[in-house]
mmCIF file of C-alpha atoms in Angstrom:
data_model
loop_
_atom_site.group_PDB
_atom_site.id
_atom_site.type_symbol
_atom_site.label_atom_id
_atom_site.label_comp_id
_atom_site.label_asym_id
_atom_site.label_seq_id
_atom_site.Cartn_x
_atom_site.Cartn_y
_atom_site.Cartn_z
ATOM 1 C CA MET F 13 -7.441 -20.249 -5.685
ATOM 2 C CA ARG F 14 -10.145 -17.633 -5.800
ATOM 3 C CA TYR F 15 -8.816 -14.146 -6.520
ATOM 4 C CA THR F 16 -11.061 -11.705 -4.688
ATOM 5 C CA LEU F 17 -11.161 -8.008 -5.531
ATOM 6 C CA ARG F 18 -9.231 -7.234 -2.339
ATOM 7 C CA LEU F 19 -6.513 -9.749 -3.193
ATOM 8 C CA LYS F 20 -6.253 -8.427 -6.740
ATOM 9 C CA MET F 21 -5.843 -4.883 -5.424
ATOM 10 C CA LEU F 22 -3.158 -5.992 -2.965
ATOM 11 C CA VAL F 23 -1.316 -7.949 -5.661
ATOM 12 C CA ALA F 24 -1.402 -4.894 -7.949
ATOM 13 C CA LEU F 25 -0.498 -2.202 -5.386
ATOM 14 C CA LEU F 26 2.028 -3.794 -3.012
ATOM 15 C CA PRO F 27 4.670 -4.614 -5.693
ATOM 16 C CA LEU F 28 4.355 -1.104 -7.131
ATOM 17 C CA VAL F 29 4.862 0.420 -3.707
ATOM 18 C CA ALA F 30 7.799 -1.918 -2.985
ATOM 19 C CA VAL F 31 9.502 -1.076 -6.281
ATOM 20 C CA GLY F 32 8.957 2.639 -5.671
ATOM 21 C CA VAL F 33 10.389 2.513 -2.142
ATOM 22 C CA ILE F 34 13.406 0.431 -3.254
ATOM 23 C CA ALA F 35 14.104 2.781 -6.168
ATOM 24 C CA LEU F 36 13.858 5.818 -3.903
ATOM 25 C CA ALA F 37 16.119 4.146 -1.307
ATOM 26 C CA ALA F 38 18.713 3.280 -3.966
ATOM 27 C CA LEU F 39 18.692 6.821 -5.355
ATOM 28 C CA THR F 40 19.016 8.251 -1.846
ATOM 29 C CA TYR F 41 21.892 5.891 -1.035
ATOM 30 C CA PHE F 42 23.933 6.639 -4.151
ATOM 31 C CA SER F 43 23.444 10.385 -3.794
ATOM 32 C CA ALA F 44 24.168 10.434 -0.063
ATOM 33 C CA SER F 45 27.141 8.030 -0.268
ATOM 34 C CA LYS F 46 28.764 10.104 -3.007
ATOM 35 C CA ALA F 47 28.282 13.248 -0.939
ATOM 36 C CA SER F 48 29.703 11.437 2.115
ATOM 37 C CA GLU F 49 32.816 10.304 0.220
ATOM 38 C CA GLN F 50 33.361 13.807 -1.166
ATOM 39 C CA ALA F 51 32.991 15.281 2.333
ATOM 40 C CA PHE F 52 35.536 12.770 3.704
ATOM 41 C CA ALA F 53 38.006 13.629 0.921
ATOM 42 C CA LYS F 54 37.486 17.323 1.684
ATOM 43 C CA THR F 55 38.221 16.678 5.359
ATOM 44 C CA ILE F 56 41.503 14.966 4.435
ATOM 45 C CA GLU F 57 42.512 17.842 2.165
ATOM 46 C CA GLN F 58 41.748 20.378 4.903
ATOM 47 C CA LYS F 59 43.821 18.386 7.400
ATOM 48 C CA LEU F 60 46.710 18.307 4.942
ATOM 49 C CA GLN F 61 46.440 22.036 4.274
ATOM 50 C CA ARG F 62 46.488 22.731 8.003
ATOM 51 C CA THR F 63 49.536 20.481 8.503
ATOM 52 C CA ARG F 64 51.317 22.034 5.522
ATOM 53 C CA LEU F 65 50.675 25.476 7.027
ATOM 54 C CA GLU F 66 52.069 24.261 10.366
ATOM 55 C CA LEU F 67 55.170 22.960 8.565
ATOM 56 C CA SER F 68 55.625 26.236 6.674
ATOM 57 C CA THR F 69 55.263 28.189 9.907
ATOM 58 C CA TRP F 70 57.675 25.894 11.742
ATOM 59 C CA VAL F 71 60.327 26.163 9.015
ATOM 60 C CA GLY F 72 59.683 29.912 8.767
ATOM 61 C CA ASN F 73 60.446 30.259 12.470
ATOM 62 C CA ARG F 74 63.782 28.483 11.962
ATOM 63 C CA VAL F 75 64.618 30.858 9.086
ATOM 64 C CA ARG F 76 63.620 33.833 11.223
ATOM 65 C CA ASP F 77 65.941 32.626 14.011
ATOM 66 C CA ALA F 78 68.813 32.390 11.512
ATOM 67 C CA GLU F 79 68.066 35.877 10.213
ATOM 68 C CA ILE F 80 68.027 37.293 13.743
ATOM 69 C CA LEU F 81 71.394 35.717 14.483
ATOM 70 C CA ALA F 82 72.892 36.752 11.125
ATOM 71 C CA THR F 83 71.933 40.403 11.695
ATOM 72 C CA ALA F 84 73.259 40.569 15.259
ATOM 73 C CA PRO F 85 75.975 43.298 15.388
ATOM 74 C CA ALA F 86 78.428 41.066 17.266
ATOM 75 C CA VAL F 87 78.146 38.322 14.629
ATOM 76 C CA ARG F 88 78.570 40.759 11.751
ATOM 77 C CA LEU F 89 81.633 42.392 13.274
ATOM 78 C CA ALA F 90 83.239 39.091 14.286
ATOM 79 C CA LEU F 91 83.084 37.729 10.736
ATOM 80 C CA TYR F 92 84.016 41.094 9.195
ATOM 81 C CA ILE F 93 87.279 41.476 11.140
ATOM 82 C CA ASN F 94 87.855 37.708 11.343
ATOM 83 C CA LYS F 95 87.704 37.515 15.137
ATOM 84 C CA PRO F 96 85.015 34.858 15.736
ATOM 85 C CA SER F 97 85.616 34.804 19.491
ATOM 86 C CA MET F 98 83.895 38.209 19.674
ATOM 87 C CA ALA F 99 80.591 36.489 18.838
ATOM 88 C CA GLN F 100 80.922 33.616 21.350
ATOM 89 C CA LYS F 101 78.676 35.188 23.964
ATOM 90 C CA GLN F 102 76.111 36.028 21.276
ATOM 91 C CA LEU F 103 76.061 32.396 20.116
ATOM 92 C CA GLU F 104 75.711 31.047 23.651
ATOM 93 C CA SER F 105 72.941 33.505 24.479
ATOM 94 C CA PHE F 106 71.104 32.589 21.293
ATOM 95 C CA SER F 107 71.440 28.877 22.084
ATOM 96 C CA LYS F 108 69.881 29.345 25.540
ATOM 97 C CA LEU F 109 66.901 31.131 23.995
ATOM 98 C CA SER F 110 66.555 28.522 21.224
ATOM 99 C CA PRO F 111 67.550 25.134 22.709
ATOM 100 C CA MET F 112 66.036 23.091 19.859
ATOM 101 C CA TYR F 113 69.168 23.448 17.729
ATOM 102 C CA GLU F 114 71.821 20.728 17.743
ATOM 103 C CA ASN F 115 74.517 23.360 17.293
ATOM 104 C CA VAL F 116 74.877 27.015 16.339
ATOM 105 C CA PHE F 117 77.958 28.061 14.403
ATOM 106 C CA LEU F 118 79.618 30.741 12.305
ATOM 107 C CA ALA F 119 81.514 30.023 9.089
ATOM 108 C CA ASN F 120 83.612 32.098 6.728
ATOM 109 C CA LEU F 121 83.107 32.248 2.969
ATOM 110 C CA ASP F 122 85.551 29.374 2.481
ATOM 111 C CA GLY F 123 82.947 27.168 4.143
ATOM 112 C CA THR F 124 85.076 26.622 7.230
ATOM 113 C CA LEU F 125 83.454 26.732 10.660
ATOM 114 C CA VAL F 126 85.143 29.305 12.895
ATOM 115 C CA ALA F 127 82.982 29.339 16.057
ATOM 116 C CA ASP F 128 80.173 27.341 17.653
ATOM 117 C CA ILE F 129 78.307 26.932 20.934
ATOM 118 C CA LYS F 130 80.345 23.859 21.859
ATOM 119 C CA GLY F 131 83.504 25.770 22.676
ATOM 120 C CA GLY F 132 84.874 25.583 19.157
ATOM 121 C CA ALA F 133 84.612 21.781 18.962
ATOM 122 C CA ALA F 134 83.522 22.017 15.329
ATOM 123 C CA ALA F 135 85.936 24.798 14.393
ATOM 124 C CA GLY F 136 87.965 23.969 11.325
ATOM 125 C CA VAL F 137 85.343 21.689 9.749
ATOM 126 C CA ASP F 138 85.071 22.467 6.032
ATOM 127 C CA LEU F 139 81.489 22.147 4.766
ATOM 128 C CA ASP F 140 82.735 21.943 1.184
ATOM 129 C CA THR F 141 84.202 18.542 1.991
ATOM 130 C CA LEU F 142 80.939 17.180 3.407
ATOM 131 C CA GLU F 143 78.626 15.905 0.675
ATOM 132 C CA ALA F 144 75.442 16.559 2.672
ATOM 133 C CA PHE F 145 76.375 20.199 3.407
ATOM 134 C CA ALA F 146 78.535 21.344 0.473
ATOM 135 C CA ALA F 147 75.481 22.969 -1.135
ATOM 136 C CA ASN F 148 75.001 25.081 2.005
ATOM 137 C CA ALA F 149 78.449 26.653 1.599
ATOM 138 C CA GLU F 150 77.898 27.146 -2.119
ATOM 139 C CA HIS F 151 74.580 28.939 -1.656
ATOM 140 C CA ALA F 152 75.953 30.983 1.236
ATOM 141 C CA ARG F 153 78.669 32.324 -1.068
ATOM 142 C CA LYS F 154 75.871 33.443 -3.383
ATOM 143 C CA GLY F 155 74.189 35.257 -0.492
ATOM 144 C CA GLU F 156 71.330 32.728 -0.327
ATOM 145 C CA MET F 157 69.608 30.986 2.565
ATOM 146 C CA TRP F 158 69.725 27.212 2.169
ATOM 147 C CA ILE F 159 68.341 24.124 3.905
ATOM 148 C CA SER F 160 70.275 20.918 3.346
ATOM 149 C CA PRO F 161 68.808 17.500 2.566
ATOM 150 C CA ALA F 162 67.956 15.484 5.660
ATOM 151 C CA SER F 163 70.668 13.242 7.092
ATOM 152 C CA LYS F 164 71.531 11.475 10.316
ATOM 153 C CA SER F 165 73.358 13.603 12.836
ATOM 154 C CA PRO F 166 76.878 12.237 13.368
ATOM 155 C CA VAL F 167 76.502 13.151 17.059
ATOM 156 C CA THR F 168 73.025 11.922 18.040
ATOM 157 C CA GLY F 169 71.937 9.758 15.109
ATOM 158 C CA GLU F 170 68.685 11.715 14.813
ATOM 159 C CA ILE F 171 67.401 13.042 11.490
ATOM 160 C CA SER F 172 68.425 16.653 11.047
ATOM 161 C CA VAL F 173 68.940 19.326 8.412
ATOM 162 C CA LEU F 174 71.307 22.279 8.261
ATOM 163 C CA LEU F 175 69.948 25.782 7.744
ATOM 164 C CA THR F 176 72.533 28.348 6.663
ATOM 165 C CA TYR F 177 71.976 32.101 6.327
ATOM 166 C CA PRO F 178 74.352 34.726 4.839
ATOM 167 C CA VAL F 179 75.880 37.443 7.013
ATOM 168 C CA TYR F 180 76.489 40.953 5.616
ATOM 169 C CA LYS F 181 78.495 43.833 7.045
ATOM 170 C CA GLU F 182 78.191 47.192 5.307
ATOM 171 C CA ASP F 183 76.633 45.461 2.270
ATOM 172 C CA LYS F 184 79.570 43.087 2.059
ATOM 173 C CA LEU F 185 79.063 39.335 2.357
ATOM 174 C CA VAL F 186 81.384 38.242 5.185
ATOM 175 C CA GLY F 187 80.271 34.700 6.060
ATOM 176 C CA PHE F 188 77.231 32.769 7.218
ATOM 177 C CA VAL F 189 75.556 31.276 10.274
ATOM 178 C CA GLY F 190 74.501 27.636 10.564
ATOM 179 C CA LEU F 191 71.624 26.126 12.544
ATOM 180 C CA PRO F 192 71.305 22.333 12.439
ATOM 181 C CA PHE F 193 67.893 21.246 13.724
ATOM 182 C CA TYR F 194 66.032 17.976 14.224
ATOM 183 C CA LEU F 195 62.982 17.040 12.139
ATOM 184 C CA SER F 196 61.733 14.877 14.996
ATOM 185 C CA ALA F 197 60.620 18.073 16.751
ATOM 186 C CA PHE F 198 58.092 18.788 14.011
ATOM 187 C CA SER F 199 57.035 15.138 13.746
ATOM 188 C CA LYS F 200 56.443 14.922 17.485
ATOM 189 C CA ASP F 201 54.377 18.107 17.649
ATOM 190 C CA PHE F 202 52.363 17.896 14.426
ATOM 191 C CA LEU F 203 52.493 14.399 12.863
ATOM 192 C CA LYS F 204 52.808 11.803 15.594
ATOM 193 C CA GLY F 205 49.456 10.294 16.569
ATOM 194 C CA GLN F 206 47.572 12.030 13.769
ATOM 195 C CA THR F 207 45.045 9.638 12.210
ATOM 196 C CA VAL F 208 43.187 9.808 8.909
ATOM 197 C CA GLY F 209 39.985 7.792 8.885
ATOM 198 C CA GLU F 210 40.295 4.429 10.644
ATOM 199 C CA THR F 211 43.466 3.099 9.004
ATOM 200 C CA GLY F 212 45.322 6.171 7.737
ATOM 201 C CA TYR F 213 48.071 8.406 9.100
ATOM 202 C CA LEU F 214 50.176 11.451 8.249
ATOM 203 C CA THR F 215 53.787 11.209 7.162
ATOM 204 C CA MET F 216 56.380 13.363 5.393
ATOM 205 C CA VAL F 217 58.976 12.894 2.640
ATOM 206 C CA ASP F 218 61.457 15.150 0.913
ATOM 207 C CA HIS F 219 61.260 16.013 -2.801
ATOM 208 C CA THR F 220 63.103 12.773 -3.643
ATOM 209 C CA ALA F 221 60.463 10.681 -1.792
ATOM 210 C CA MET F 222 62.807 9.820 1.107
ATOM 211 C CA LEU F 223 60.820 9.340 4.308
ATOM 212 C CA LEU F 224 61.420 12.078 6.882
ATOM 213 C CA SER F 225 58.688 10.998 9.269
ATOM 214 C CA HIS F 226 56.694 7.806 9.768
ATOM 215 C CA PRO F 227 54.683 6.131 12.573
ATOM 216 C CA ASN F 228 57.262 3.339 12.459
ATOM 217 C CA PRO F 229 60.689 4.914 13.186
ATOM 218 C CA LYS F 230 62.408 2.055 11.319
ATOM 219 C CA HIS F 231 61.109 3.459 8.029
ATOM 220 C CA ILE F 232 62.594 6.943 8.505
ATOM 221 C CA MET F 233 65.251 7.765 5.894
ATOM 222 C CA SER F 234 63.970 4.891 3.751
ATOM 223 C CA THR F 235 64.031 5.460 -0.010
ATOM 224 C CA ALA F 236 61.748 2.513 -0.803
ATOM 225 C CA PHE F 237 59.072 4.892 -2.092
ATOM 226 C CA ARG F 238 61.186 6.239 -4.914
ATOM 227 C CA GLU F 239 60.635 3.477 -7.469
ATOM 228 C CA THR F 240 56.947 2.901 -6.732
ATOM 229 C CA ASN F 241 54.249 4.472 -8.872
ATOM 230 C CA PHE F 242 53.098 6.667 -6.002
ATOM 231 C CA GLY F 243 56.696 7.599 -5.145
ATOM 232 C CA LYS F 244 57.289 8.736 -8.719
ATOM 233 C CA ALA F 245 54.075 10.783 -8.573
ATOM 234 C CA LEU F 246 55.321 12.413 -5.346
ATOM 235 C CA GLN F 247 58.554 13.428 -7.037
ATOM 236 C CA ALA F 248 56.871 14.682 -10.201
ATOM 237 C CA GLN F 249 54.117 16.781 -8.627
ATOM 238 C CA GLU F 250 54.114 19.178 -5.704
ATOM 239 C CA SER F 251 50.552 18.243 -4.786
ATOM 240 C CA GLY F 252 47.986 15.664 -5.808
ATOM 241 C CA SER F 253 46.451 12.293 -5.013
ATOM 242 C CA ILE F 254 46.857 8.765 -6.328
ATOM 243 C CA ASP F 255 45.235 5.352 -5.862
ATOM 244 C CA TYR F 256 47.558 2.376 -5.609
ATOM 245 C CA VAL F 257 47.789 -1.165 -4.259
ATOM 246 C CA PHE F 258 50.240 -1.937 -1.450
ATOM 247 C CA GLY F 259 50.505 -5.351 0.170
ATOM 248 C CA GLY F 260 47.327 -6.436 -1.593
ATOM 249 C CA VAL F 261 45.337 -3.549 -0.078
ATOM 250 C CA ASP F 262 43.769 -0.737 -2.130
ATOM 251 C CA LYS F 263 45.082 2.550 -0.828
ATOM 252 C CA ARG F 264 44.910 6.252 -1.570
ATOM 253 C CA MET F 265 47.475 8.978 -0.977
ATOM 254 C CA TYR F 266 47.092 12.771 -0.822
ATOM 255 C CA TRP F 267 50.023 15.168 -0.562
ATOM 256 C CA LEU F 268 50.923 18.877 -0.426
ATOM 257 C CA SER F 269 54.359 20.544 -0.591
ATOM 258 C CA ASP F 270 55.964 23.169 1.578
ATOM 259 C CA PRO F 271 57.150 25.947 -0.796
ATOM 260 C CA THR F 272 60.415 26.587 1.083
ATOM 261 C CA THR F 273 61.736 23.056 1.568
ATOM 262 C CA GLN F 274 59.706 21.132 -1.041
ATOM 263 C CA TRP F 275 58.980 18.545 1.665
ATOM 264 C CA ARG F 276 55.722 16.708 1.049
ATOM 265 C CA VAL F 277 53.159 16.270 3.820
ATOM 266 C CA ILE F 278 51.240 13.069 3.063
ATOM 267 C CA ALA F 279 47.990 11.414 4.128
ATOM 268 C CA MET F 280 47.956 7.655 3.435
ATOM 269 C CA LEU F 281 44.905 5.463 4.040
ATOM 270 C CA SER F 282 42.964 2.459 2.821
ATOM 271 C CA THR F 283 40.257 3.243 0.272
ATOM 272 C CA SER F 284 37.881 1.180 2.405
ATOM 273 C CA ASP F 285 37.853 4.100 4.859
ATOM 274 C CA PHE F 286 35.933 6.118 2.284
ATOM 275 C CA PHE F 287 33.037 3.643 2.433
ATOM 276 C CA ILE F 288 32.663 3.302 6.193
ATOM 277 C CA GLU F 289 30.056 6.052 6.388
ATOM 278 C CA SER F 290 28.420 4.738 3.200
ATOM 279 C CA ARG F 291 27.993 1.313 4.782
ATOM 280 C CA LYS F 292 26.479 2.873 7.887
ATOM 281 C CA LEU F 293 24.190 4.901 5.637
ATOM 282 C CA ALA F 294 23.177 1.774 3.709
ATOM 283 C CA GLY F 295 22.077 0.089 6.923
ATOM 284 C CA GLN F 296 20.072 3.128 7.998
ATOM 285 C CA ILE F 297 18.381 3.448 4.608
ATOM 286 C CA LEU F 298 17.579 -0.279 4.574
ATOM 287 C CA LEU F 299 15.973 -0.063 8.007
ATOM 288 C CA PHE F 300 14.040 3.053 7.010
ATOM 289 C CA SER F 301 12.875 1.396 3.788
ATOM 290 C CA VAL F 302 11.600 -1.688 5.647
ATOM 291 C CA VAL F 303 9.669 0.525 8.079
ATOM 292 C CA ILE F 304 8.157 2.524 5.187
ATOM 293 C CA LEU F 305 7.222 -0.682 3.349
ATOM 294 C CA LEU F 306 5.517 -2.070 6.453
ATOM 295 C CA LEU F 307 3.627 1.177 7.062
ATOM 296 C CA LEU F 308 2.521 1.539 3.437
ATOM 297 C CA GLY F 309 1.661 -2.165 3.252
ATOM 298 C CA GLY F 310 -0.472 -1.824 6.372
ATOM 299 C CA MET F 311 -2.187 1.281 5.004
ATOM 300 C CA ILE F 312 -2.906 -0.466 1.679
ATOM 301 C CA ILE F 313 -4.371 -3.503 3.478
ATOM 302 C CA LEU F 314 -6.485 -1.222 5.675
ATOM 303 C CA VAL F 315 -7.755 0.840 2.720
ATOM 304 C CA THR F 316 -8.498 -2.151 0.506
ATOM 305 C CA THR F 317 -10.247 -3.902 3.384
ATOM 306 C CA ARG F 318 -12.411 -0.858 4.058
ATOM 307 C CA LEU F 319 -13.069 -0.356 0.357
ATOM 308 C CA THR F 320 -14.040 -3.951 -0.452
ATOM 309 C CA ALA F 321 -15.913 -4.826 2.757
ATOM 310 C CA PRO F 322 -19.261 -3.327 1.577
ATOM 311 C CA ILE F 323 -18.844 -5.038 -1.774
ATOM 312 C CA ARG F 324 -18.182 -8.396 -0.113
ATOM 313 C CA PHE F 325 -21.219 -7.926 2.130
ATOM 314 C CA ALA F 326 -23.395 -6.955 -0.849
ATOM 315 C CA THR F 327 -22.181 -10.050 -2.683
ATOM 316 C CA THR F 328 -23.144 -12.226 0.294
ATOM 317 C CA VAL F 329 -26.642 -10.674 0.410
ATOM 318 C CA MET F 330 -27.115 -11.140 -3.334
ATOM 319 C CA GLU F 331 -26.162 -14.807 -2.993
ATOM 320 C CA ALA F 332 -28.685 -15.144 -0.155
ATOM 321 C CA VAL F 333 -31.424 -13.561 -2.291
ATOM 322 C CA GLY F 334 -30.509 -15.988 -5.057
ATOM 323 C CA HIS F 335 -31.216 -18.817 -2.614
ATOM 324 C CA GLY F 336 -34.631 -17.340 -1.689
ATOM 325 C CA ARG F 337 -33.766 -15.464 1.511
ATOM 326 C CA LEU F 338 -35.490 -12.256 0.561
ATOM 327 C CA GLN F 339 -35.485 -10.878 4.095
ATOM 328 C CA ASP F 340 -31.739 -10.107 3.950
ATOM 329 C CA ARG F 341 -30.991 -6.442 3.470
ATOM 330 C CA ILE F 342 -27.876 -4.406 2.646
ATOM 331 C CA ALA F 343 -27.142 -1.765 5.264
ATOM 332 C CA SER F 344 -24.655 0.901 4.148
ATOM 333 C CA SER F 345 -24.033 4.397 5.475
ATOM 334 C CA GLN F 346 -21.442 5.280 2.823
ATOM 335 C CA SER F 347 -22.341 8.120 0.480
ATOM 336 C CA ASP F 348 -19.777 7.304 -2.192
ATOM 337 C CA GLU F 349 -20.171 5.123 -5.291
ATOM 338 C CA VAL F 350 -19.680 1.924 -3.273
ATOM 339 C CA GLY F 351 -22.420 2.967 -0.826
ATOM 340 C CA MET F 352 -24.816 3.854 -3.657
ATOM 341 C CA LEU F 353 -24.133 0.474 -5.320
ATOM 342 C CA SER F 354 -24.799 -1.301 -2.024
ATOM 343 C CA ARG F 355 -28.215 0.381 -1.629
#
């Protein structure tokens, strides 16, 4: 095979251009994909922060309701003189304004319920004898607000917690108010239907890694997380992230804690979600690189053709002269070195 000057130039230039374009494409991909993954992680963290703020606000509103009820004059006086019936209208009025509560009750410092919105149906119940709520009575006697661990309501079967708030009269602790409320209200308004990437979702656990919310209701109240590596991380740290394998799938979890309840708001998703945009980017860069290669290849062919054409013509004329055809002439209008050589 005869290697002409044009072919030699193409063989020398095209691989260099191809290597350069591929190297530039690879550098662009790795830089852009890393930035894309960091931006996706930032989006998840911002979503978690927003949800944690919504949880803190939602719990804060429940605490504010309890404080309003605990400072109502009728409630204070009723517990102070031990005549709970005096606060019945106050409880009923409060319940109408705040219908999200399962019950609203008053209790004395012994932990015994003395009035509620259900006509005294719960009167006489001693919280000290109920494992889930004994801590409420204990903290109330210390003058502290307290939110119980989540448990199933004995009435409705829904997941609820009990918020208790101390009641003072003339600087004397006289009892406490109780507001049991459902966690499903928060899940419905702020967690249900929330997606993270293509496969992820938001959920919530308490500080012991018991599920308080989940897209599949069957998992609520499950403690299966506790002994897993990510469940132990949830219990040990108030916020963070961890990579783990579940069901043979690589996953990643982010979480933040509410300062009042220590409940963890969680984002769980497959790590493959982080590379969706990277894969799209890879396809775009590949297409762009092919277009650039074709354009540069065409330009190189055009330039080398234009550059070597006068030389090829001069070579043809010189061969003709060598065979005795002296009438052949080289016509060139170029003023560069190639044109001067041709003349």
